XYZ file of C-alpha atoms in Angstrom:
658
model
C -64.153 31.332 -7.747
C -63.216 27.906 -6.620
C -59.403 27.285 -6.456
C -59.658 24.485 -9.014
C -61.485 26.754 -11.570
C -58.577 29.322 -10.962
C -55.915 26.503 -11.790
C -57.592 25.559 -14.863
C -57.747 29.152 -15.991
C -54.066 29.747 -15.222
C -53.024 26.576 -17.053
C -54.976 27.617 -20.204
C -53.457 31.107 -20.017
C -49.914 29.821 -19.782
C -50.458 27.066 -22.381
C -48.400 24.647 -20.350
C -48.769 21.125 -21.973
C -46.590 18.712 -20.017
C -48.372 16.831 -17.324
C -45.550 17.296 -14.938
C -45.889 21.019 -15.243
C -49.716 20.919 -14.548
C -49.032 18.784 -11.517
C -46.489 21.233 -10.171
C -48.772 24.081 -10.851
C -51.711 22.172 -9.278
C -49.540 21.612 -6.103
C -48.226 25.078 -5.783
C -51.562 26.775 -6.552
C -53.642 24.615 -4.033
C -50.924 25.334 -1.410
C -50.988 29.025 -2.004
C -54.790 29.189 -1.887
C -55.302 26.800 0.948
C -55.893 29.521 3.420
C -57.944 31.852 1.101
C -61.701 31.977 0.899
C -63.266 29.920 -1.865
C -64.358 33.169 -3.511
C -61.038 34.803 -3.523
C -58.812 34.222 -6.565
C -56.338 36.531 -8.377
C -56.952 37.525 -11.873
C -55.370 35.487 -14.655
C -52.821 38.198 -15.372
C -51.782 38.512 -11.740
C -51.640 34.708 -11.422
C -49.521 34.355 -14.573
C -46.950 37.117 -13.333
C -46.757 35.441 -9.957
C -46.088 31.914 -11.194
C -43.448 33.062 -13.540
C -41.642 35.186 -11.018
C -41.954 32.208 -8.477
C -40.442 29.807 -11.019
C -37.575 32.215 -12.059
C -36.556 32.762 -8.574
C -36.530 29.094 -7.738
C -34.592 28.298 -10.870
C -31.907 30.819 -10.108
C -31.334 29.354 -6.678
C -31.923 25.647 -7.642
C -29.340 22.976 -8.474
C -27.097 23.366 -11.545
C -26.186 20.636 -14.105
C -22.954 20.217 -12.321
C -24.885 19.332 -9.107
C -26.465 16.381 -10.934
C -23.220 15.223 -12.407
C -21.560 15.138 -8.944
C -24.539 13.408 -7.481
C -24.582 10.709 -10.143
C -20.820 9.940 -9.806
C -19.419 7.800 -6.931
C -17.654 10.036 -4.599
C -14.142 9.258 -3.263
C -14.660 7.684 0.100
C -12.323 6.182 2.694
C -11.436 2.735 1.688
C -11.953 1.325 5.177
C -15.407 -0.348 5.612
C -15.666 0.942 9.198
C -15.530 4.586 7.989
C -19.024 4.526 6.667
C -22.293 2.966 7.468
C -23.055 -0.386 5.631
C -25.986 -0.749 3.196
C -29.301 -1.441 5.197
C -29.297 -4.944 3.889
C -25.706 -5.827 5.114
C -24.163 -5.685 8.629
C -20.721 -4.559 9.266
C -19.655 -8.109 9.986
C -20.856 -9.301 6.549
C -18.671 -6.588 4.911
C -15.595 -8.167 6.499
C -13.435 -10.773 4.774
C -13.225 -13.060 7.856
C -9.764 -14.337 6.740
C -11.060 -15.709 3.409
C -8.229 -16.119 0.874
C -8.221 -14.073 -2.382
C -6.375 -15.184 -5.584
C -5.667 -12.303 -7.980
C -4.748 -12.863 -11.658
C -3.766 -9.808 -13.884
C -3.996 -9.529 -17.707
C -3.163 -6.626 -19.888
C -1.520 -3.345 -19.433
C 0.461 -1.643 -16.610
C -2.687 0.229 -15.382
C -4.278 -3.343 -14.627
C -1.114 -4.313 -12.561
C -1.754 -1.033 -10.684
C -5.387 -1.760 -10.309
C -4.655 -5.156 -8.940
C -2.661 -3.538 -6.139
C -5.367 -1.064 -5.452
C -8.077 -3.815 -5.309
C -5.869 -5.899 -2.940
C -5.241 -2.771 -0.745
C -9.009 -2.412 -0.255
C -9.590 -5.983 0.444
C -6.754 -6.321 2.882
C -8.296 -3.636 4.955
C -11.443 -5.521 4.908
C -9.814 -8.594 6.511
C -9.142 -10.741 3.447
C -5.998 -12.726 3.088
C -3.766 -12.991 -0.119
C -2.727 -16.435 -1.591
C -0.775 -17.422 -4.491
C -2.196 -20.907 -4.481
C -5.218 -21.207 -6.721
C -6.313 -24.442 -5.034
C -6.698 -22.770 -1.597
C -8.524 -19.644 -2.765
C -11.978 -18.752 -1.503
C -12.295 -15.882 -3.970
C -10.631 -15.669 -7.496
C -10.544 -12.266 -9.212
C -9.481 -11.671 -12.827
C -8.296 -8.138 -13.587
C -9.133 -8.008 -17.259
C -8.474 -6.248 -20.637
C -10.688 -5.314 -23.470
C -8.189 -3.622 -25.831
C -8.403 -6.464 -28.367
C -10.602 -9.511 -28.985
C -7.730 -11.815 -28.371
C -7.288 -10.410 -24.767
C -11.048 -11.011 -24.139
C -10.972 -14.598 -25.476
C -8.143 -15.340 -23.010
C -10.504 -14.480 -20.187
C -13.343 -16.628 -21.623
C -11.062 -19.545 -21.878
C -9.804 -18.935 -18.338
C -13.408 -18.828 -17.028
C -14.021 -22.292 -18.520
C -10.985 -23.544 -16.621
C -12.158 -22.019 -13.314
C -15.744 -23.429 -13.779
C -14.404 -26.856 -13.509
C -12.451 -25.773 -10.346
C -15.748 -24.355 -8.913
C -17.642 -27.557 -9.696
C -15.212 -29.754 -7.935
C -15.184 -27.576 -4.818
C -15.749 -29.634 -1.759
C -19.091 -29.195 0.037
C -17.190 -28.922 3.304
C -15.446 -25.636 2.249
C -17.028 -22.273 1.836
C -18.319 -21.819 -1.821
C -15.745 -20.514 -4.319
C -16.612 -17.006 -5.508
C -15.297 -15.831 -8.939
C -15.237 -12.131 -10.039
C -14.367 -10.212 -13.086
C -12.636 -6.716 -12.501
C -11.646 -4.027 -14.928
C -12.334 -3.202 -18.490
C -13.942 -6.390 -19.523
C -16.399 -6.097 -16.700
C -17.360 -2.694 -17.917
C -17.652 -3.545 -21.508
C -19.487 -6.986 -21.366
C -21.224 -6.891 -18.051
C -24.650 -8.271 -19.218
C -22.928 -10.968 -21.475
C -20.718 -12.110 -18.636
C -23.467 -12.364 -16.140
C -25.858 -14.235 -18.473
C -23.303 -16.444 -20.382
C -21.214 -17.524 -17.450
C -23.497 -18.212 -14.495
C -20.630 -19.169 -12.447
C -19.207 -15.519 -12.365
C -20.511 -14.220 -8.969
C -19.499 -10.547 -9.227
C -18.448 -7.763 -11.650
C -16.540 -4.712 -10.708
C -15.617 -1.886 -13.181
C -12.331 0.176 -13.021
C -14.032 2.788 -10.791
C -15.828 0.441 -8.503
C -12.992 -1.338 -6.571
C -14.056 0.524 -3.372
C -17.274 -1.428 -3.565
C -15.679 -4.814 -3.669
C -16.348 -5.736 0.105
C -20.165 -5.075 -0.561
C -20.027 -6.959 -3.831
C -18.441 -9.942 -2.281
C -20.908 -9.806 0.743
C -23.775 -9.869 -1.702
C -22.141 -12.829 -3.645
C -21.862 -14.787 -0.355
C -25.675 -14.764 -0.153
C -25.790 -16.628 -3.525
C -26.806 -13.648 -5.705
C -24.888 -12.111 -8.595
C -23.435 -8.670 -7.789
C -22.163 -5.903 -10.062
C -20.970 -2.373 -10.092
C -19.685 -1.041 -13.347
C -20.595 2.571 -12.886
C -17.951 4.948 -14.380
C -16.981 7.979 -12.288
C -16.039 11.652 -13.174
C -13.990 11.868 -10.040
C -12.578 8.546 -8.784
C -8.800 8.375 -8.895
C -8.128 6.251 -5.741
C -5.889 9.043 -4.449
C -6.298 8.057 -0.770
C -5.583 4.258 -1.435
C -1.950 3.220 -1.152
C -1.487 0.289 -3.498
C 0.019 -2.810 -1.809
C 3.088 -3.997 -3.732
C 2.336 -7.448 -4.999
C 6.064 -8.455 -5.242
C 8.002 -7.834 -2.056
C 11.330 -8.200 -3.785
C 10.504 -5.768 -6.601
C 12.929 -2.929 -7.412
C 10.304 -0.882 -9.241
C 6.756 0.161 -8.931
C 3.858 1.713 -10.797
C 2.095 4.859 -9.586
C -1.141 5.756 -11.207
C -1.420 9.631 -11.807
C -4.510 9.877 -13.737
C -7.385 7.640 -15.176
C -9.512 7.651 -18.221
C -8.980 9.344 -21.699
C -10.527 12.164 -23.595
C -8.819 11.702 -27.007
C -11.548 9.473 -28.372
C -9.281 7.811 -31.074
C -11.678 6.126 -33.464
C -10.203 2.554 -32.861
C -9.962 2.841 -29.017
C -12.252 1.370 -26.372
C -10.481 2.944 -23.406
C -12.768 6.007 -23.028
C -15.799 3.576 -22.895
C -14.215 1.284 -20.311
C -12.269 3.690 -18.201
C -14.270 6.850 -18.617
C -13.143 10.579 -18.936
C -9.832 11.892 -17.890
C -9.294 12.942 -14.303
C -6.055 13.399 -12.450
C -4.907 12.795 -8.954
C -3.788 15.639 -6.757
C -0.111 16.263 -6.978
C 0.338 15.983 -3.189
C -1.172 12.425 -3.079
C 1.161 11.308 -5.853
C 4.362 12.686 -4.154
C 3.253 11.060 -0.870
C 3.080 7.767 -2.573
C 6.456 8.162 -4.278
C 8.058 9.020 -0.954
C 6.753 5.995 0.682
C 8.053 3.916 -2.127
C 11.395 5.558 -1.779
C 11.489 4.714 1.953
C 10.682 1.118 1.081
C 13.925 0.958 -0.992
C 12.451 0.919 -4.457
C 14.743 2.377 -7.018
C 12.459 2.994 -9.976
C 8.901 4.423 -10.422
C 6.712 4.497 -13.574
C 4.044 7.181 -13.693
C 0.879 5.687 -15.226
C -2.073 6.951 -17.149
C -4.024 6.292 -20.366
C -2.687 9.661 -21.563
C -0.144 10.248 -18.822
C 1.309 13.470 -20.138
C -1.990 15.240 -20.321
C -1.939 15.273 -16.522
C -3.899 18.258 -15.089
C -4.399 18.605 -11.326
C -7.397 21.087 -10.675
C -7.762 20.357 -7.069
C -6.188 23.617 -5.992
C -8.036 26.737 -6.848
C -5.161 28.988 -7.021
C -3.802 27.103 -10.097
C -6.943 27.109 -12.130
C -6.441 30.210 -13.827
C -7.132 30.293 -17.652
C -3.581 29.413 -18.711
C -3.620 27.940 -22.247
C -2.310 24.478 -22.827
C 0.824 24.053 -24.933
C 0.743 21.090 -27.469
C 3.336 19.689 -29.568
C 3.917 21.717 -32.822
C 1.425 20.684 -35.524
C -0.781 18.645 -33.197
C -4.455 19.040 -32.335
C -6.978 17.619 -29.935
C -10.450 16.058 -30.543
C -11.905 18.192 -27.755
C -11.998 21.876 -26.688
C -8.516 22.776 -25.329
C -8.488 22.675 -21.528
C -6.960 25.409 -19.427
C -5.516 25.832 -15.936
C -4.366 23.292 -13.338
C -0.975 21.846 -12.473
C 0.424 20.164 -15.729
C 2.638 17.220 -16.327
C 5.820 19.172 -16.351
C 5.191 20.376 -12.807
C 4.401 16.861 -11.530
C 7.431 15.410 -13.278
C 9.722 18.005 -11.662
C 8.352 17.399 -8.193
C 8.446 13.569 -8.449
C 12.115 13.648 -9.599
C 13.214 15.746 -6.675
C 11.759 13.199 -4.148
C 14.805 10.828 -4.409
C 17.550 11.665 -6.956
C 18.652 8.077 -6.770
C 15.198 6.806 -7.860
C 14.678 6.482 -11.681
C 11.514 8.034 -13.053
C 9.620 6.794 -16.168
C 6.124 7.467 -17.413
C 3.721 5.746 -19.859
C 1.635 5.760 -21.942
C 1.899 9.376 -23.438
C 0.214 10.870 -26.411
C 2.508 12.600 -28.989
C 0.338 15.710 -28.780
C 1.429 16.458 -25.140
C 5.216 16.979 -25.532
C 5.543 20.723 -25.222
C 9.230 22.022 -24.829
C 9.086 22.434 -21.064
C 8.525 18.640 -20.727
C 11.471 17.827 -23.135
C 13.770 20.290 -21.460
C 13.040 18.790 -17.903
C 13.770 15.137 -19.356
C 17.039 16.454 -20.719
C 18.138 18.379 -17.590
C 17.089 16.097 -14.709
C 19.360 13.063 -14.348
C 17.131 10.641 -12.858
C 14.166 11.003 -15.380
C 14.999 8.245 -17.955
C 15.938 9.308 -21.441
C 13.275 7.062 -22.916
C 10.152 8.155 -24.479
C 7.114 6.033 -25.773
C 5.773 7.787 -28.836
C 2.704 5.866 -30.164
C 2.515 6.540 -33.951
C -0.060 3.858 -34.832
C 0.361 4.372 -38.645
C 2.790 6.057 -41.024
C -0.007 7.181 -43.352
C -1.530 10.664 -42.847
C -4.843 9.389 -44.283
C -4.973 6.569 -41.791
C -3.975 8.795 -38.969
C -6.872 11.015 -39.948
C -9.292 8.175 -39.878
C -7.922 7.090 -36.535
C -8.664 10.691 -35.278
C -4.980 10.935 -33.931
C -4.821 14.749 -34.345
C -1.632 14.823 -36.369
C -0.115 14.012 -39.817
C 2.973 11.816 -40.639
C 4.898 15.034 -41.192
C 4.063 16.547 -37.811
C 4.970 13.383 -36.133
C 8.257 12.948 -37.858
C 9.156 16.644 -36.923
C 8.405 15.826 -33.403
C 10.812 12.873 -33.494
C 13.576 15.080 -34.773
C 12.857 17.761 -32.152
C 12.899 15.129 -29.372
C 16.255 13.792 -30.430
C 17.666 17.290 -30.758
C 16.378 17.979 -27.271
C 17.369 14.899 -25.528
C 20.522 13.427 -27.310
C 20.800 9.705 -26.953
C 17.029 9.306 -26.185
C 15.589 5.829 -26.615
C 12.260 5.711 -28.558
C 9.494 3.102 -28.550
C 6.140 3.130 -30.364
C 2.816 1.380 -31.046
C 1.540 0.445 -34.501
C -1.655 -1.072 -35.690
C -1.644 -3.236 -39.048
C -4.823 -3.389 -41.078
C -7.007 -0.591 -39.814
C -10.324 0.247 -41.517
C -9.644 1.301 -45.052
C -5.771 0.768 -44.852
C -4.480 0.301 -48.482
C -1.234 -1.286 -49.520
C 0.219 2.083 -50.055
C -0.712 3.101 -46.529
C 0.908 -0.108 -45.240
C 4.220 0.755 -47.104
C 4.247 4.303 -45.673
C 4.138 2.612 -42.077
C 7.017 0.460 -43.099
C 9.004 3.471 -44.265
C 8.255 5.349 -41.014
C 9.681 2.326 -39.089
C 12.916 2.644 -41.246
C 13.102 6.415 -40.973
C 12.732 6.566 -37.178
C 14.611 3.282 -36.118
C 12.768 2.828 -32.843
C 14.627 0.978 -30.054
C 11.453 -0.868 -28.925
C 8.017 -1.442 -30.385
C 4.505 -3.009 -29.861
C 2.722 -3.982 -32.938
C -0.732 -5.392 -33.362
C -3.161 -6.476 -35.984
C -6.410 -4.250 -35.911
C -9.204 -5.754 -33.752
C -12.501 -3.719 -34.052
C -14.237 -2.977 -30.689
C -17.973 -2.235 -30.138
C -18.834 1.215 -28.892
C -15.908 2.877 -30.710
C -16.327 5.399 -33.503
C -14.707 2.931 -35.919
C -17.419 0.324 -34.989
C -20.262 2.905 -35.835
C -18.774 4.816 -38.699
C -16.130 2.819 -40.481
C -15.925 -0.789 -42.025
C -13.443 -3.351 -40.968
C -12.627 -4.137 -44.547
C -9.061 -5.467 -44.355
C -9.208 -9.336 -44.646
C -7.740 -11.064 -41.579
C -4.975 -12.751 -43.631
C -3.875 -9.397 -45.089
C -3.779 -7.880 -41.465
C -1.526 -10.832 -40.344
C 0.719 -10.455 -43.364
C 1.161 -6.953 -42.949
C 1.845 -7.399 -39.317
C 4.652 -9.845 -39.932
C 6.138 -7.456 -42.516
C 6.112 -4.638 -39.847
C 7.581 -6.982 -37.268
C 10.526 -7.929 -39.551
C 11.367 -4.329 -40.537
C 11.065 -3.201 -36.853
C 13.484 -5.884 -35.737
C 16.006 -4.942 -38.481
C 15.891 -1.338 -37.498
C 15.838 -1.855 -33.799
C 18.928 -4.054 -34.073
C 20.674 -1.298 -35.826
C 19.471 1.329 -33.262
C 20.432 -0.929 -30.272
C 23.727 -1.888 -31.773
C 25.030 1.472 -31.092
C 25.291 0.522 -27.461
C 27.992 -2.135 -28.097
C 31.302 -0.996 -26.780
C 29.757 1.652 -24.624
C 29.078 1.951 -20.789
C 25.525 1.474 -19.453
C 24.216 2.227 -16.076
C 22.011 -0.846 -15.172
C 19.542 -1.317 -12.403
C 19.605 -4.975 -11.313
C 16.156 -6.551 -11.322
C 17.079 -10.046 -10.511
C 17.918 -13.455 -12.004
C 17.713 -13.971 -15.749
C 14.989 -16.011 -16.922
C 17.250 -17.577 -19.550
C 19.957 -18.870 -17.183
C 20.314 -19.418 -13.443
C 23.956 -18.249 -13.622
C 22.946 -14.718 -15.065
C 21.366 -11.597 -13.665
C 19.239 -9.084 -15.748
C 18.500 -5.467 -15.481
C 17.638 -2.445 -17.533
C 19.446 0.627 -18.700
C 18.295 4.109 -18.951
C 16.603 3.362 -22.265
C 14.603 0.512 -20.694
C 16.596 -2.031 -22.735
C 17.361 -5.280 -20.975
C 20.869 -6.271 -20.081
C 21.966 -9.808 -19.207
C 25.239 -10.283 -17.226
C 26.947 -13.030 -15.235
C 25.973 -13.533 -11.515
C 29.648 -13.693 -10.589
C 31.195 -13.273 -7.138
C 33.544 -10.339 -6.634
C 35.857 -9.100 -3.934
C 34.530 -6.315 -1.855
C 37.204 -3.499 -2.337
C 36.419 -2.090 1.134
C 36.710 -5.518 2.801
C 39.583 -7.484 1.116
C 38.698 -11.170 1.119
C 34.882 -10.653 1.451
C 33.232 -12.032 -1.628
C 29.844 -10.367 -2.794
C 27.316 -10.684 -5.478
C 25.010 -7.973 -7.113
C 21.549 -7.760 -5.562
C 18.082 -6.579 -7.022
C 17.921 -2.843 -6.668
C 21.704 -2.221 -7.014
C 23.071 -0.075 -9.913
C 25.888 -1.724 -12.010
C 27.987 0.362 -14.397
C 28.844 -1.986 -17.207
C 30.464 -2.198 -20.625
C 28.281 -3.832 -23.477
C 30.247 -6.219 -25.592
C 27.748 -8.230 -27.414
C 24.240 -7.527 -28.970
C 21.974 -10.680 -29.075
C 19.874 -10.922 -32.215
C 16.199 -12.131 -31.843
C 16.018 -15.797 -31.772
C 19.539 -16.418 -30.697
C 19.967 -19.754 -29.007
C 23.320 -19.281 -27.456
C 23.622 -18.392 -23.644
C 23.520 -14.782 -22.903
C 25.671 -12.778 -20.714
C 29.095 -14.459 -21.367
C 31.989 -12.303 -22.238
C 33.289 -12.435 -25.703
C 36.500 -14.451 -25.964
C 37.945 -11.934 -28.325
C 37.332 -9.016 -26.094
C 40.009 -7.981 -23.617
C 38.922 -7.968 -19.875
C 38.285 -4.431 -18.726
C 40.348 -2.699 -16.012
C 38.633 -3.177 -12.631
C 38.600 0.545 -12.238
C 36.050 1.116 -14.978
C 33.257 -0.822 -13.527
C 31.436 -0.262 -10.252
C 28.826 -2.093 -8.336
C 26.599 0.260 -6.332
C 25.005 -0.567 -3.080
C 21.520 0.946 -2.554
C 22.888 2.928 0.442
C 24.952 5.222 -1.640
C 24.325 8.917 -1.063
C 23.200 11.374 -3.869
C 25.518 13.223 -6.205
C 24.998 16.978 -6.185
C 27.326 17.740 -9.061
C 29.689 20.170 -7.378
C 33.250 18.915 -8.376
C 32.389 15.372 -7.755
C 33.956 12.359 -9.496
C 37.054 14.086 -10.991
C 39.352 11.249 -9.901
C 37.210 8.642 -11.421
C 37.383 6.917 -14.759
C 35.504 8.420 -17.839
C 32.576 6.140 -17.432
C 32.215 7.201 -13.846
C 32.221 10.895 -14.896
C 29.619 10.421 -17.629
C 27.093 8.788 -15.315
C 27.776 11.182 -12.408
C 26.062 13.757 -14.713
C 22.954 11.714 -14.642
C 22.427 12.212 -10.943
C 23.802 8.854 -9.778
C 26.667 8.941 -7.414
C 29.336 6.298 -8.060
C 31.201 6.174 -4.798
C 34.658 4.885 -5.248
C 35.481 2.142 -2.775
C 39.149 2.709 -2.260
C 41.661 4.412 0.075
C 41.508 7.439 -2.146
C 37.792 7.906 -2.068
C 37.577 10.615 0.589
C 40.658 12.489 -0.864
C 39.063 12.541 -4.342
C 36.221 14.460 -2.985
C 33.622 11.721 -3.410
C 32.414 11.932 0.064
C 31.881 9.201 2.694
C 32.379 5.653 1.335
C 28.934 3.735 1.936
C 29.806 0.471 0.451
C 30.107 0.575 -3.237
C 31.867 -2.453 -4.834
C 34.048 -2.972 -7.787
C 32.759 -5.161 -10.512
C 34.860 -6.418 -13.324
C 32.577 -8.280 -15.833
C 31.243 -7.347 -19.213
C 27.745 -8.308 -20.370
C 25.339 -8.702 -23.340
C 22.648 -6.414 -24.362
C 19.385 -8.192 -25.319
C 17.346 -6.992 -28.242
C 14.928 -9.823 -28.098
C 11.697 -9.156 -26.464
C 11.422 -5.503 -27.436
C 9.841 -6.484 -30.695
C 6.372 -7.359 -31.549
C 3.842 -8.363 -28.970
C 0.489 -9.724 -29.977
């Protein structure tokens, strides 16, 4: 029998319909019979058994689904362009910046601030220069936000301004290139390229490594885009370049993406699924920041406290995940890996003098081990962001938040019992789909019940791709949303004023950030609860060097007494001592140089004032700069300075945004 006749008989016996299956069988059978005589052909039964066995064996040894997932996701590669071969259509020289100047503008959340530093780190290694002068820039990159329509409209308006700048560009200079980075590039890629022809490149949150190539393509006059989301990209090997050399604090991204899939949120669609950096790479970055003299680090992530490092096999055992009591997830509970409590513990040990914060968490991921660590570890700030979004259980269910009002309030009580004096902040959305007046009043009552220290309140803005966009109706009129938002803002400010008023008369440890924006004669800083404190930029005598006058500098810790709370909208100058308040004794206020040594807690500070003793327990060493310092057991004097001023606590600015 001819081989072709044999093939047709086998196909009929197996009843394989798809053309691809027939083609595969044709190829395999012809190959198998290419050396056989034309009259030799196995029986149909033998042929069927052979094909099935061959297919089964190849299926068992072939690629798995995970193989194709890995192949489709951009792999983490070295950020240096010399470390890999350039695309065949570009030369190595074309990938280099050749001293072209880049101007970066950042919009949106802290993650975008960190993304700006990552993008600049990659471009800097490719030979680009950074400029703060828009007029001299050769490349303008906007790091964008898509969380609300207002944020996107801001970018569209900015593009119109930049279009005029591009049109006026002198022909004697290299053409001006404009790029959109971040979430808006991911969400509106086609609209941006088609609507704004002057945009030369797009790079999504997971495509910053590709910026040198995208810019090289744009230089040829073509539009370039890479908005692919990754299952693996964390930029773990990219050390962000701090954009402010005088900064006292820095953001450290520990994970990217989100799996919560809240019905209103666009983040999972613009930043992809959750994936966490290896603990080792995070600790290395924090150590470098400590060596640079930074005094505060904020760990960043869309759902920062769901951190899970699965990079080390020995920690991937099937250990169940502990959630906050009464909370659930929208996804199958994950197991194994190094969790957030482990990371927080390790980061806080890098430098006991460095404050540690984290944002933005989800209320479901606050097991007892995290709360206990925050309470026990002195340099982990006693401040927790606890996004509620609504005070109505019905609305929370529509938002797919995974908890009820009752479970949330119980968590608040548990946090305050576990961490006395903790400062709480939250997010709220006014006018979500189907929200009734009764739902709104329940949110008002939650604000009054909890009394947050800080808050971020917004009117609901529906986003395409979200579950709410496909399944719910945006049926609350815009004027009703704005009215409800104003009511929430008013109540929030009233309650925050009461909560923050408890600080008046107490002593706060403040990290000096720099000059106050309100007055050239004042300095500002933040206390442990992240509240802004304004105080006079006054000269004082250095107790270690009589006659030497000094001033507080950014990065210094100042122990202060709060004498005035400033209400939102106050017009008087901040930071002035109250005329009715007696001046404090100089022994109760200390200005700490950044070179002080760590406090270990063994019998230290017994000779100091009460304020000194309280804050020593938080892990900061207040080194008394006096002849008695060594006798008091406070260790070597490293230049702490006495400070005898009082200051005001600012509540304005913690209120509504949006």
